[in-house]
């Protein structure tokens, strides 16, 4: 019953269904203390349920004991591992998140039946390694991931695919900068800046609860900051200064739109 309620919650977003699923799974967990197989399943279900709700620390209270039990190279174990990595990331345990995400990716790489999930596992592992300051590893993973969202092929013109191409180039630019490859950072920033200048990007980069002008200026702030660091690393002080002046200009535009006096 808990599994059915959880699936209904995932389809509808109804938190009452999540609460009911939680109760059923807790009752079941209490009754299978000596059955490692069912215990692993229930711990995974509870962890994924709370991760999806956003209760990351509660999710870890189930996912950490689940991690002590055997894993299998199948869709269910992959989903649990990815939820585990996301939960670790959201509580600031970046190194642990990278470790778990790398394990999830390794299971995909050695299991042909999971190949359809490779972009998802790559994205998780790349982000977690970038957050853990493992820049060379993150850059290598983004080099695998970026070609999977190329501008040609099925689904390439969807808004999600267009957004993915932009944000992945941002992430790879940051990874390259951390890996002390500033020239590669500038290559990706050239792509990003062309995309931000295209009016159609306004439709694909929207954030919830934020105006599109705020979103676009935020992306430009990120791009100008990365560019300033990369140009500085290359010793081009004039270009670095130009990027910093562009960044200050974006902040000035933001402050000009604030409808209140600053004291």
Tab-separated table of C-alpha atoms in Angstrom:
chain	number	residue	atom	x	y	z
A	1	UNK	CA	0.000	0.000	0.000
A	2	UNK	CA	2.832	2.374	0.846
A	3	UNK	CA	4.393	1.880	-2.591
A	4	UNK	CA	1.081	2.580	-4.341
A	5	UNK	CA	0.515	5.728	-2.293
A	6	UNK	CA	4.062	6.890	-3.000
A	7	UNK	CA	3.576	6.462	-6.744
A	8	UNK	CA	0.308	8.394	-6.566
A	9	UNK	CA	2.103	11.169	-4.675
A	10	UNK	CA	4.823	11.335	-7.344
A	11	UNK	CA	2.153	11.738	-10.030
A	12	UNK	CA	-0.024	14.271	-8.203
A	13	UNK	CA	2.232	16.076	-5.711
A	14	UNK	CA	-0.459	15.598	-3.038
A	15	UNK	CA	1.405	15.758	0.299
A	16	UNK	CA	-1.406	13.923	2.097
A	17	UNK	CA	-0.579	10.887	-0.027
A	18	UNK	CA	3.079	11.225	0.983
A	19	UNK	CA	2.084	11.283	4.669
A	20	UNK	CA	-0.028	8.168	4.254
A	21	UNK	CA	2.740	6.387	2.337
A	22	UNK	CA	5.179	7.269	5.109
A	23	UNK	CA	2.931	5.727	7.775
A	24	UNK	CA	2.414	2.491	5.837
A	25	UNK	CA	6.123	2.101	5.117
A	26	UNK	CA	7.071	2.737	8.754
A	27	UNK	CA	4.644	0.066	9.943
A	28	UNK	CA	6.016	-2.376	7.374
A	29	UNK	CA	9.621	-1.525	8.301
A	30	UNK	CA	8.922	-2.295	11.935
A	31	UNK	CA	7.782	-5.787	10.954
A	32	UNK	CA	10.714	-6.850	8.746
A	33	UNK	CA	13.667	-6.266	11.059
A	34	UNK	CA	15.292	-9.604	10.210
A	35	UNK	CA	14.601	-9.663	6.478
A	36	UNK	CA	17.461	-7.736	4.844
A	37	UNK	CA	15.865	-7.754	1.393
A	38	UNK	CA	12.590	-6.173	2.467
A	39	UNK	CA	14.345	-3.887	4.914
A	40	UNK	CA	16.515	-2.541	2.089
A	41	UNK	CA	13.439	-1.970	-0.072
A	42	UNK	CA	11.538	-0.111	2.644
A	43	UNK	CA	14.508	1.995	3.715
A	44	UNK	CA	14.988	2.968	0.083
A	45	UNK	CA	11.308	3.809	-0.371
A	46	UNK	CA	11.237	5.959	2.756
A	47	UNK	CA	14.451	7.713	1.780
A	48	UNK	CA	13.210	8.496	-1.731
A	49	UNK	CA	9.860	9.670	-0.374
A	50	UNK	CA	11.404	12.170	2.034
A	51	UNK	CA	13.998	13.275	-0.537
A	52	UNK	CA	11.207	14.103	-2.976
A	53	UNK	CA	9.298	16.035	-0.310
A	54	UNK	CA	12.469	17.972	0.564
A	55	UNK	CA	13.067	16.470	4.014
A	56	UNK	CA	16.709	15.758	3.224
A	57	UNK	CA	17.958	15.075	6.735
A	58	UNK	CA	15.048	12.727	7.403
A	59	UNK	CA	15.763	11.055	4.058
A	60	UNK	CA	19.357	10.444	5.154
A	61	UNK	CA	18.168	8.751	8.340
A	62	UNK	CA	16.808	6.007	6.061
A	63	UNK	CA	19.283	6.153	3.182
A	64	UNK	CA	22.401	5.833	5.333
A	65	UNK	CA	21.337	2.485	6.852
A	66	UNK	CA	20.186	1.452	3.362
A	67	UNK	CA	23.735	2.119	2.128
A	68	UNK	CA	25.068	-0.475	4.585
A	69	UNK	CA	23.022	-3.197	2.841
A	70	UNK	CA	23.907	-4.824	-0.508
A	71	UNK	CA	23.198	-2.934	-3.734
A	72	UNK	CA	22.098	-4.335	-7.081
A	73	UNK	CA	22.694	-2.898	-10.538
A	74	UNK	CA	19.064	-2.234	-11.391
A	75	UNK	CA	16.682	0.695	-11.826
A	76	UNK	CA	15.467	0.685	-8.225
A	77	UNK	CA	18.948	0.758	-6.706
A	78	UNK	CA	19.969	3.493	-9.127
A	79	UNK	CA	16.989	5.623	-8.116
A	80	UNK	CA	17.778	5.170	-4.425
A	81	UNK	CA	21.450	6.020	-4.912
A	82	UNK	CA	20.608	9.175	-6.835
A	83	UNK	CA	18.166	10.222	-4.099
A	84	UNK	CA	20.917	9.520	-1.546
A	85	UNK	CA	23.387	11.692	-3.469
A	86	UNK	CA	20.860	14.534	-3.810
A	87	UNK	CA	20.091	14.434	-0.089
A	88	UNK	CA	23.778	14.557	0.836
A	89	UNK	CA	24.263	17.471	-1.561
A	90	UNK	CA	21.405	19.444	-0.043
A	91	UNK	CA	22.729	19.094	3.515
A	92	UNK	CA	26.198	20.263	2.487
A	93	UNK	CA	28.005	16.913	2.547
A	94	UNK	CA	29.558	17.471	-0.858
A	95	UNK	CA	32.352	14.889	-0.717
A	96	UNK	CA	29.933	12.154	0.366
A	97	UNK	CA	27.482	13.208	-2.339
A	98	UNK	CA	30.230	12.901	-4.975
A	99	UNK	CA	31.166	9.444	-3.680
A	100	UNK	CA	27.598	8.157	-3.864
A	101	UNK	CA	26.929	9.771	-7.240
A	102	UNK	CA	30.107	8.216	-8.649
A	103	UNK	CA	28.942	4.816	-7.388
A	104	UNK	CA	25.573	5.341	-9.087
A	105	UNK	CA	27.303	6.265	-12.350
A	106	UNK	CA	29.587	3.235	-12.092
A	107	UNK	CA	26.530	0.984	-11.844
A	108	UNK	CA	25.172	2.544	-15.051
A	109	UNK	CA	28.494	2.194	-16.864
A	110	UNK	CA	28.749	-1.518	-16.119
A	111	UNK	CA	25.080	-2.351	-16.794
A	112	UNK	CA	23.892	-2.037	-20.405
A	113	UNK	CA	20.257	-2.240	-19.301
A	114	UNK	CA	20.709	1.077	-17.453
A	115	UNK	CA	22.254	2.960	-20.364
A	116	UNK	CA	19.113	5.081	-20.848
A	117	UNK	CA	19.800	6.632	-17.439
A	118	UNK	CA	23.388	7.607	-18.242
A	119	UNK	CA	22.660	11.349	-18.761
A	120	UNK	CA	20.823	11.505	-15.434
A	121	UNK	CA	23.633	9.755	-13.549
A	122	UNK	CA	26.292	11.827	-15.319
A	123	UNK	CA	24.525	15.065	-14.437
A	124	UNK	CA	24.282	14.110	-10.769
A	125	UNK	CA	27.899	12.968	-10.546
A	126	UNK	CA	29.250	15.991	-12.416
A	127	UNK	CA	27.371	18.464	-10.228
A	128	UNK	CA	28.339	16.737	-6.989
A	129	UNK	CA	32.015	16.532	-7.979
A	130	UNK	CA	31.974	20.202	-8.971
A	131	UNK	CA	30.433	21.125	-5.607
A	132	UNK	CA	33.069	18.996	-3.840
A	133	UNK	CA	35.832	20.951	-5.655
A	134	UNK	CA	36.905	17.840	-7.546
A	135	UNK	CA	37.276	19.933	-10.668
A	136	UNK	CA	39.226	17.578	-12.928
A	137	UNK	CA	36.712	14.811	-12.283
A	138	UNK	CA	33.776	17.177	-12.818
A	139	UNK	CA	35.242	18.454	-16.083
A	140	UNK	CA	35.718	14.922	-17.400
A	141	UNK	CA	32.105	14.096	-16.551
A	142	UNK	CA	30.765	17.245	-18.195
A	143	UNK	CA	32.817	16.373	-21.285
A	144	UNK	CA	30.840	13.136	-21.437
A	145	UNK	CA	27.509	14.801	-20.705
A	146	UNK	CA	27.515	17.893	-22.919
A	147	UNK	CA	27.508	15.975	-26.247
A	148	UNK	CA	24.363	14.125	-25.120
A	149	UNK	CA	22.383	17.383	-25.367
A	150	UNK	CA	23.725	18.431	-28.756
A	151	UNK	CA	21.727	20.802	-30.927
A	152	UNK	CA	20.840	18.075	-33.415
A	153	UNK	CA	18.839	14.920	-32.840
A	154	UNK	CA	15.492	13.905	-31.323
A	155	UNK	CA	14.135	16.393	-28.820
A	156	UNK	CA	16.929	18.901	-29.442
A	157	UNK	CA	14.501	21.778	-30.015
A	158	UNK	CA	12.464	21.371	-26.842
A	159	UNK	CA	12.683	24.095	-24.212
A	160	UNK	CA	14.173	21.659	-21.704
A	161	UNK	CA	16.904	20.626	-24.127
A	162	UNK	CA	17.720	24.250	-24.940
A	163	UNK	CA	17.909	25.101	-21.242
A	164	UNK	CA	20.100	22.078	-20.551
A	165	UNK	CA	22.595	23.112	-23.215
A	166	UNK	CA	23.021	26.531	-21.627
A	167	UNK	CA	23.259	25.488	-17.979
A	168	UNK	CA	25.602	22.593	-18.749
A	169	UNK	CA	27.974	24.959	-20.541
A	170	UNK	CA	27.874	27.202	-17.462
A	171	UNK	CA	28.734	24.245	-15.246
A	172	UNK	CA	31.514	23.023	-17.521
A	173	UNK	CA	32.960	26.531	-17.673
A	174	UNK	CA	33.122	26.574	-13.854
A	175	UNK	CA	34.690	23.106	-13.756
A	176	UNK	CA	37.312	24.106	-16.326
A	177	UNK	CA	38.173	27.205	-14.318
A	178	UNK	CA	38.632	25.119	-11.179
A	179	UNK	CA	40.746	22.644	-13.137
A	180	UNK	CA	43.026	25.545	-14.183
A	181	UNK	CA	41.953	25.447	-17.828
A	182	UNK	CA	40.746	29.048	-18.281
A	183	UNK	CA	40.877	28.895	-22.080
A	184	UNK	CA	38.251	26.156	-21.993
A	185	UNK	CA	36.173	28.298	-19.661
A	186	UNK	CA	36.194	31.077	-22.251
A	187	UNK	CA	35.147	28.644	-24.990
A	188	UNK	CA	32.031	27.645	-23.066
A	189	UNK	CA	31.307	31.234	-22.034
A	190	UNK	CA	31.319	32.285	-25.698
A	191	UNK	CA	28.513	29.763	-26.286
A	192	UNK	CA	26.652	30.897	-23.163
A	193	UNK	CA	26.884	34.590	-24.007
A	194	UNK	CA	25.552	33.998	-27.514
A	195	UNK	CA	22.647	32.062	-26.025
A	196	UNK	CA	21.876	34.795	-23.478
A	197	UNK	CA	21.833	37.379	-26.273
A	198	UNK	CA	19.206	35.333	-28.137
A	199	UNK	CA	15.691	36.563	-27.164
A	200	UNK	CA	14.355	32.998	-27.329
A	201	UNK	CA	16.467	32.125	-24.256
A	202	UNK	CA	14.101	34.172	-22.115
A	203	UNK	CA	11.455	31.494	-22.599
A	204	UNK	CA	13.663	28.558	-21.662
A	205	UNK	CA	15.580	29.911	-18.658
A	206	UNK	CA	12.640	30.957	-16.484
A	207	UNK	CA	12.747	30.256	-12.731
A	208	UNK	CA	9.687	29.870	-10.516
A	209	UNK	CA	8.823	32.928	-8.410
A	210	UNK	CA	11.303	35.214	-10.222
A	211	UNK	CA	10.901	37.733	-13.008
A	212	UNK	CA	12.578	36.866	-16.284
A	213	UNK	CA	14.627	40.085	-16.082
A	214	UNK	CA	16.016	38.972	-12.716
A	215	UNK	CA	16.787	35.518	-14.119
A	216	UNK	CA	18.620	36.844	-17.160
A	217	UNK	CA	20.642	39.328	-15.122
A	218	UNK	CA	21.571	36.519	-12.713
A	219	UNK	CA	22.926	34.396	-15.546
A	220	UNK	CA	24.847	37.386	-16.895
A	221	UNK	CA	26.351	37.973	-13.462
A	222	UNK	CA	27.556	34.383	-13.374
A	223	UNK	CA	28.976	34.627	-16.887
A	224	UNK	CA	30.779	37.914	-16.245
A	225	UNK	CA	32.253	36.604	-13.000
A	226	UNK	CA	33.567	33.450	-14.660
A	227	UNK	CA	34.930	35.506	-17.540
A	228	UNK	CA	36.757	37.884	-15.178
A	229	UNK	CA	38.398	34.978	-13.341
A	230	UNK	CA	39.360	33.230	-16.585
A	231	UNK	CA	40.829	36.353	-18.169
A	232	UNK	CA	42.742	37.072	-14.978
A	233	UNK	CA	44.136	33.535	-14.956
A	234	UNK	CA	45.315	34.075	-18.545
A	235	UNK	CA	46.963	37.372	-17.599
A	236	UNK	CA	44.706	39.540	-19.767
A	237	UNK	CA	44.076	42.372	-17.295
A	238	UNK	CA	42.272	44.568	-19.799
A	239	UNK	CA	39.716	41.857	-20.581
A	240	UNK	CA	39.430	41.059	-16.872
A	241	UNK	CA	38.676	44.710	-16.125
A	242	UNK	CA	36.063	44.809	-18.911
A	243	UNK	CA	34.301	41.770	-17.435
A	244	UNK	CA	34.313	43.307	-13.959
A	245	UNK	CA	32.915	46.581	-15.306
A	246	UNK	CA	30.170	44.636	-17.075
A	247	UNK	CA	29.409	42.905	-13.771
A	248	UNK	CA	29.183	46.223	-11.934
A	249	UNK	CA	26.865	47.501	-14.654
A	250	UNK	CA	24.493	44.585	-14.111
A	251	UNK	CA	24.380	45.295	-10.379
A	252	UNK	CA	23.732	48.984	-11.089
A	253	UNK	CA	20.775	48.034	-13.304
A	254	UNK	CA	19.393	45.834	-10.537
A	255	UNK	CA	19.648	48.535	-7.897
A	256	UNK	CA	17.987	51.013	-10.255
A	257	UNK	CA	14.949	48.720	-10.439
A	258	UNK	CA	14.602	48.359	-6.660
A	259	UNK	CA	11.467	50.330	-5.708
A	260	UNK	CA	12.703	51.513	-2.318
A	261	UNK	CA	15.205	53.911	-0.841
A	262	UNK	CA	18.449	52.530	0.500
A	263	UNK	CA	19.751	53.967	3.772
